[in-house]
Coordinates of C-alpha atoms in Angstrom, one line a residue:
M1 CA -29.0 -77.2 -6.9
S2 CA -30.7 -76.1 -10.2
P3 CA -28.4 -74.6 -12.9
F4 CA -29.4 -71.0 -12.1
Q5 CA -30.7 -69.4 -8.9
L6 CA -31.0 -65.6 -8.2
T7 CA -31.3 -64.5 -4.6
R8 CA -31.9 -60.9 -3.5
T9 CA -30.4 -60.1 -0.1
L10 CA -30.8 -56.3 -0.6
P11 CA -34.2 -54.9 0.1
E12 CA -36.0 -53.5 -3.0
D13 CA -35.5 -49.9 -1.9
A14 CA -31.9 -50.4 -0.5
T15 CA -30.2 -48.8 -3.5
D16 CA -32.4 -45.7 -3.4
A17 CA -31.9 -45.3 0.3
A18 CA -28.1 -45.7 0.0
L19 CA -27.9 -43.1 -2.8
R20 CA -29.9 -40.7 -0.7
A21 CA -27.7 -41.3 2.4
D22 CA -24.4 -41.0 0.5
V23 CA -25.4 -37.8 -1.4
L24 CA -26.7 -36.1 1.8
H25 CA -23.6 -37.1 3.8
G26 CA -21.1 -36.4 1.0
L27 CA -22.4 -33.0 -0.1
S28 CA -23.0 -31.7 3.4
R29 CA -19.4 -32.0 4.4
T30 CA -16.2 -30.2 3.6
P31 CA -14.5 -31.1 1.4
K32 CA -17.4 -32.6 -0.5
T33 CA -17.3 -36.3 -1.6
L34 CA -19.3 -38.9 -3.5
P35 CA -18.6 -42.6 -3.4
P36 CA -17.5 -44.2 -6.7
K37 CA -20.2 -46.9 -6.7
W38 CA -22.7 -44.4 -8.1
F39 CA -20.8 -44.1 -11.4
Y40 CA -22.2 -47.4 -12.5
D41 CA -25.7 -47.0 -13.9
A42 CA -26.2 -48.4 -17.5
R43 CA -24.4 -45.5 -19.1
G44 CA -21.6 -45.5 -16.5
S45 CA -21.0 -49.2 -17.1
E46 CA -20.8 -48.7 -20.8
L47 CA -18.2 -45.9 -20.3
F48 CA -16.2 -48.0 -18.0
E49 CA -16.0 -50.8 -20.6
E50 CA -14.7 -48.2 -23.0
I51 CA -12.1 -47.1 -20.4
T52 CA -10.8 -50.7 -20.1
A53 CA -9.9 -50.7 -23.8
L54 CA -8.1 -47.3 -23.7
P55 CA -4.3 -47.4 -24.4
E56 CA -3.7 -45.5 -21.2
Y57 CA -5.7 -47.8 -19.0
Y58 CA -3.4 -50.8 -18.3
P59 CA -5.0 -52.5 -15.2
T60 CA -7.6 -54.6 -17.1
R61 CA -5.0 -55.9 -19.6
A62 CA -2.4 -56.5 -16.9
E63 CA -4.8 -58.5 -14.8
R64 CA -6.0 -60.5 -17.7
E65 CA -2.4 -61.4 -18.6
I66 CA -1.9 -62.8 -15.1
L67 CA -5.1 -64.8 -15.1
L68 CA -4.2 -66.4 -18.4
A69 CA -0.7 -67.1 -17.4
R70 CA -1.4 -68.3 -13.8
A71 CA -4.9 -69.8 -13.9
D72 CA -3.5 -73.4 -13.8
E73 CA -1.3 -72.5 -10.8
I74 CA -4.3 -70.9 -9.0
A75 CA -6.4 -74.0 -9.7
A76 CA -3.6 -76.3 -8.4
A77 CA -3.1 -74.2 -5.3
T78 CA -6.8 -74.1 -4.4
G79 CA -8.6 -77.2 -5.8
A80 CA -11.7 -75.0 -5.6
R81 CA -15.1 -76.5 -6.4
T82 CA -17.0 -73.2 -5.8
L83 CA -16.0 -69.8 -7.2
I84 CA -17.4 -66.8 -5.4
E85 CA -16.9 -63.5 -7.2
L86 CA -17.5 -60.2 -5.5
G87 CA -18.5 -57.4 -7.8
S88 CA -18.8 -59.8 -10.6
G89 CA -20.3 -57.5 -13.3
S90 CA -20.2 -59.3 -16.7
S91 CA -18.0 -62.2 -15.2
E92 CA -15.8 -62.0 -18.3
K93 CA -12.4 -62.4 -16.6
T94 CA -13.9 -65.2 -14.4
R95 CA -14.1 -67.5 -17.5
H96 CA -10.3 -67.9 -17.4
L97 CA -10.5 -69.4 -13.9
L98 CA -13.5 -71.5 -14.7
D99 CA -11.6 -72.9 -17.7
A100 CA -8.7 -73.8 -15.5
L101 CA -10.7 -75.3 -12.6
P102 CA -11.8 -78.7 -13.9
G103 CA -13.5 -79.6 -10.6
M104 CA -15.6 -76.4 -10.5
E105 CA -19.2 -77.2 -9.6
A106 CA -20.7 -73.9 -8.5
Y107 CA -20.3 -70.2 -9.3
V108 CA -21.6 -67.5 -7.0
P109 CA -21.5 -64.1 -8.6
V110 CA -22.3 -61.2 -6.2
D111 CA -23.4 -57.8 -7.6
V112 CA -25.9 -55.1 -6.9
S113 CA -27.3 -55.3 -10.4
G114 CA -29.8 -58.1 -11.0
S115 CA -29.8 -57.5 -14.7
A116 CA -26.0 -57.8 -15.0
L117 CA -26.1 -61.0 -12.9
S118 CA -28.8 -62.6 -15.1
A119 CA -27.1 -61.6 -18.4
A120 CA -23.7 -63.0 -17.2
A121 CA -25.4 -66.2 -16.0
D122 CA -27.1 -66.8 -19.3
A123 CA -23.8 -66.4 -21.1
L124 CA -21.9 -68.8 -18.8
L125 CA -24.6 -71.5 -18.8
A126 CA -24.7 -71.4 -22.6
E127 CA -21.1 -72.4 -22.5
R128 CA -21.2 -74.6 -19.3
P129 CA -24.6 -76.2 -18.9
A130 CA -23.4 -78.4 -16.0
L131 CA -22.3 -75.4 -13.9
S132 CA -24.6 -74.4 -11.0
V133 CA -24.9 -70.6 -10.8
H134 CA -26.3 -69.1 -7.6
A135 CA -26.3 -65.3 -8.1
L136 CA -26.7 -62.9 -5.2
I137 CA -28.0 -59.4 -5.5
A138 CA -26.1 -58.0 -2.6
D139 CA -23.7 -55.3 -1.5
F140 CA -20.5 -57.1 -0.7
T141 CA -19.3 -54.2 1.5
R142 CA -22.2 -55.1 3.9
E143 CA -23.1 -58.2 5.7
L144 CA -23.1 -61.0 3.2
T145 CA -24.8 -64.4 3.6
L146 CA -23.4 -67.0 1.1
P147 CA -25.3 -70.0 -0.1
R148 CA -24.2 -73.5 0.8
T149 CA -22.0 -74.8 -2.0
P150 CA -19.2 -77.4 -2.2
G151 CA -15.8 -76.7 -0.8
P152 CA -13.1 -75.7 -1.1
R153 CA -14.3 -72.3 -2.1
L154 CA -12.3 -69.6 -3.9
V155 CA -13.4 -66.0 -3.2
V156 CA -12.2 -63.6 -5.9
F157 CA -12.2 -59.8 -5.8
L158 CA -10.6 -58.6 -9.1
G159 CA -10.0 -55.4 -11.0
G160 CA -8.1 -53.6 -8.2
T161 CA -11.5 -52.5 -6.8
I162 CA -10.2 -52.9 -3.3
G163 CA -8.3 -49.7 -4.0
N164 CA -11.6 -47.8 -4.0
L165 CA -12.0 -48.5 -0.3
L166 CA -10.3 -46.2 2.2
P167 CA -7.9 -48.0 4.6
T168 CA -10.5 -48.4 7.4
E169 CA -13.0 -49.7 4.9
R170 CA -10.4 -52.2 3.4
A171 CA -9.7 -53.5 6.9
A172 CA -13.3 -54.1 7.6
F173 CA -13.9 -55.7 4.2
L174 CA -11.0 -58.1 4.6
R175 CA -12.1 -59.1 8.1
A176 CA -15.6 -59.8 6.8
V177 CA -14.2 -62.0 4.0
R178 CA -12.0 -63.8 6.5
E179 CA -15.0 -64.5 8.8
R180 CA -16.7 -66.3 5.9
L181 CA -13.8 -68.5 4.9
E182 CA -13.9 -72.1 6.1
P183 CA -10.8 -74.4 6.3
G184 CA -9.5 -74.9 2.8
D185 CA -11.0 -71.8 1.3
A186 CA -8.9 -69.0 -0.2
L187 CA -9.1 -65.4 -1.4
L188 CA -7.8 -64.2 -4.8
L189 CA -7.3 -60.5 -4.7
G190 CA -6.4 -58.1 -7.5
T191 CA -4.3 -55.0 -6.6
D192 CA -2.9 -52.3 -8.8
L193 CA 0.7 -51.5 -7.9
V194 CA 2.6 -48.3 -7.1
K195 CA 4.4 -47.0 -10.1
D196 CA 5.5 -43.7 -11.7
E197 CA 3.0 -40.8 -11.7
S198 CA 3.5 -40.5 -15.5
V199 CA 1.9 -43.9 -16.0
L200 CA -0.8 -43.6 -13.2
V201 CA -2.3 -40.2 -14.0
P202 CA -3.0 -40.8 -17.7
A203 CA -4.8 -44.0 -16.8
Y204 CA -7.4 -41.9 -15.0
D205 CA -7.3 -38.9 -17.4
D206 CA -7.2 -40.2 -20.9
R207 CA -6.7 -37.9 -23.9
S208 CA -10.0 -38.9 -25.5
G209 CA -12.0 -37.8 -22.5
V210 CA -13.8 -41.1 -21.7
T211 CA -12.8 -41.0 -18.1
A212 CA -14.0 -37.4 -17.8
A213 CA -17.4 -38.5 -19.1
F214 CA -17.4 -41.4 -16.7
N215 CA -16.6 -39.1 -13.8
K216 CA -19.3 -36.6 -14.7
N217 CA -21.8 -39.4 -15.1
V218 CA -22.3 -39.5 -11.3
L219 CA -23.9 -36.0 -11.6
S220 CA -26.4 -37.3 -14.2
V221 CA -27.3 -40.2 -11.9
I222 CA -28.1 -37.7 -9.1
D223 CA -30.0 -35.5 -11.4
R224 CA -32.1 -38.4 -12.6
E225 CA -32.7 -40.2 -9.4
L226 CA -33.0 -37.3 -7.0
G227 CA -34.3 -34.5 -9.2
A228 CA -31.1 -32.5 -8.9
D229 CA -30.1 -29.7 -11.3
F230 CA -26.4 -30.5 -11.6
D231 CA -24.9 -29.2 -14.9
P232 CA -22.1 -31.6 -15.8
A233 CA -20.6 -28.9 -18.1
A234 CA -20.0 -26.7 -15.0
F235 CA -17.5 -29.2 -13.7
D236 CA -14.1 -30.3 -15.0
H237 CA -12.6 -33.7 -14.5
V238 CA -9.4 -33.8 -12.4
A239 CA -7.1 -36.8 -11.6
V240 CA -4.2 -36.3 -9.2
W241 CA -1.6 -38.6 -7.6
D242 CA -1.4 -38.4 -3.8
S243 CA 2.1 -39.6 -3.1
E244 CA 1.7 -39.6 0.7
N245 CA -1.3 -41.9 0.6
E246 CA -0.2 -43.6 -2.6
W247 CA -3.5 -43.3 -4.3
I248 CA -5.1 -41.6 -7.3
E249 CA -7.9 -39.2 -6.5
M250 CA -10.6 -38.4 -9.1
R251 CA -12.3 -35.1 -8.5
L252 CA -14.9 -32.8 -10.1
R253 CA -13.8 -29.2 -10.0
A254 CA -16.5 -26.4 -10.3
N255 CA -15.4 -24.1 -13.2
R256 CA -17.6 -21.3 -11.9
A257 CA -19.5 -20.5 -8.7
L258 CA -22.9 -22.3 -8.7
T259 CA -25.7 -23.5 -6.5
V260 CA -27.3 -27.0 -7.0
K261 CA -30.7 -27.9 -5.8
I262 CA -31.6 -31.5 -4.8
P263 CA -35.3 -31.5 -4.2
E264 CA -35.6 -35.1 -3.1
L265 CA -33.3 -34.4 -0.2
D266 CA -34.5 -30.8 0.4
L267 CA -30.9 -29.9 0.0
V268 CA -29.2 -26.8 -1.6
V269 CA -25.5 -27.1 -2.2
H270 CA -23.1 -24.2 -3.1
F271 CA -19.9 -24.6 -4.9
D272 CA -17.2 -21.9 -5.1
A273 CA -15.4 -21.4 -8.4
G274 CA -12.5 -23.9 -8.3
E275 CA -14.0 -26.0 -5.5
E276 CA -13.2 -29.7 -5.9
M277 CA -15.4 -32.7 -4.9
R278 CA -13.7 -36.1 -4.6
T279 CA -15.5 -38.9 -6.5
E280 CA -13.0 -41.7 -6.3
V281 CA -9.9 -42.9 -4.5
S282 CA -7.9 -45.6 -6.2
A283 CA -5.2 -46.9 -3.9
K284 CA -2.0 -48.5 -5.3
F285 CA -0.2 -51.2 -3.4
R286 CA 3.2 -52.7 -2.6
Q287 CA 3.6 -56.4 -1.7
D288 CA 4.6 -55.8 1.9
G289 CA 1.6 -53.6 2.4
V290 CA -0.8 -56.2 1.0
R291 CA 0.8 -58.8 3.1
S292 CA 0.4 -56.6 6.2
E293 CA -3.3 -55.8 5.5
L294 CA -4.1 -59.4 4.9
S295 CA -2.3 -60.5 8.1
A296 CA -4.2 -57.9 10.1
A297 CA -7.4 -59.5 8.8
G298 CA -6.3 -63.0 9.8
L299 CA -5.1 -64.1 6.3
E300 CA -1.8 -65.5 5.2
L301 CA -0.3 -64.5 1.8
R302 CA 0.5 -67.7 0.0
H303 CA 1.2 -66.6 -3.6
W304 CA 2.0 -63.4 -5.4
W305 CA 1.8 -63.0 -9.2
T306 CA 2.4 -59.9 -11.3
D307 CA 2.2 -59.2 -15.0
T308 CA 5.5 -59.1 -17.0
E309 CA 5.8 -55.3 -16.5
G310 CA 5.1 -55.5 -12.8
R311 CA 2.1 -53.1 -13.0
F312 CA -0.5 -55.3 -11.3
A313 CA -0.7 -58.2 -8.9
L314 CA -2.9 -61.1 -8.0
S315 CA -2.4 -62.5 -4.5
L316 CA -3.7 -65.7 -3.1
S317 CA -4.2 -65.8 0.6
A318 CA -5.9 -68.2 3.1
P319 CA -6.4 -68.5 6.9
P320 CA -3.2 -69.8 8.5
A321 CA -2.9 -73.5 8.7
R322 CA -3.7 -74.9 12.2
R323 CA -0.8 -76.2 14.1

């Protein structure tokens, strides 16, 4: 395998088609919704990087703390020779695992952004010229074909991103991951944990307004890509804790009655004053719940690590050993 390969498994027009389908579906229903993946154009990605450095936003720091403290244990437990990262982005946190896995031969980052994959690969190969990088432009929530790489393989899904999936979506995702695991492979999963509302809500509604700008950026994406006339100033950022479902919801609330035209979809959307549109769910977890969801997908929880304040967890799971 050459040091760097980039494979596209998404059709060239897949992103545009998915955006059209999601906006048409989400804005034609009651209550209105938009999926969070559309936050992440170039500007949205910049804003999210700012969010991760905010004092209120603990998940990135907590997960990094666990990776630094437990990378050697993860390496010992898996003996992985291939690291597969779903939603890899800049691959920054992955470096801690690569440093701790001396037998690592191949890295397979999976992301929808080809430019992000290429930039991350260039940075990694400058530091690790012997590493083979086979990047996949793919949507990991859909059918995913992985390249042939040396085993054992460690699949990682970090950042608490699994919390952005609704329960039925999580179940389907975990089953799909399980189907791709061979004997000896494992899954390293990052999950944000249930904690007091006074800690959770500020993490999604910071005083400096960066998260509000990030939330409203989805409207700018729709304006640019679909010719819509959303006015971000007509919406207020809202973050609420749903104690029944144990998740944070981010919403955009219309601060006046308005009508939005989306010419590319031949769609006209009316908002009443005070009407809210959900843009993200961020579920929080408990150990027993994670164990149960993994088990339902055919995975066995082997290790559970948290940061020192118990805010975030990394879990290592694998298919049950054959008896």
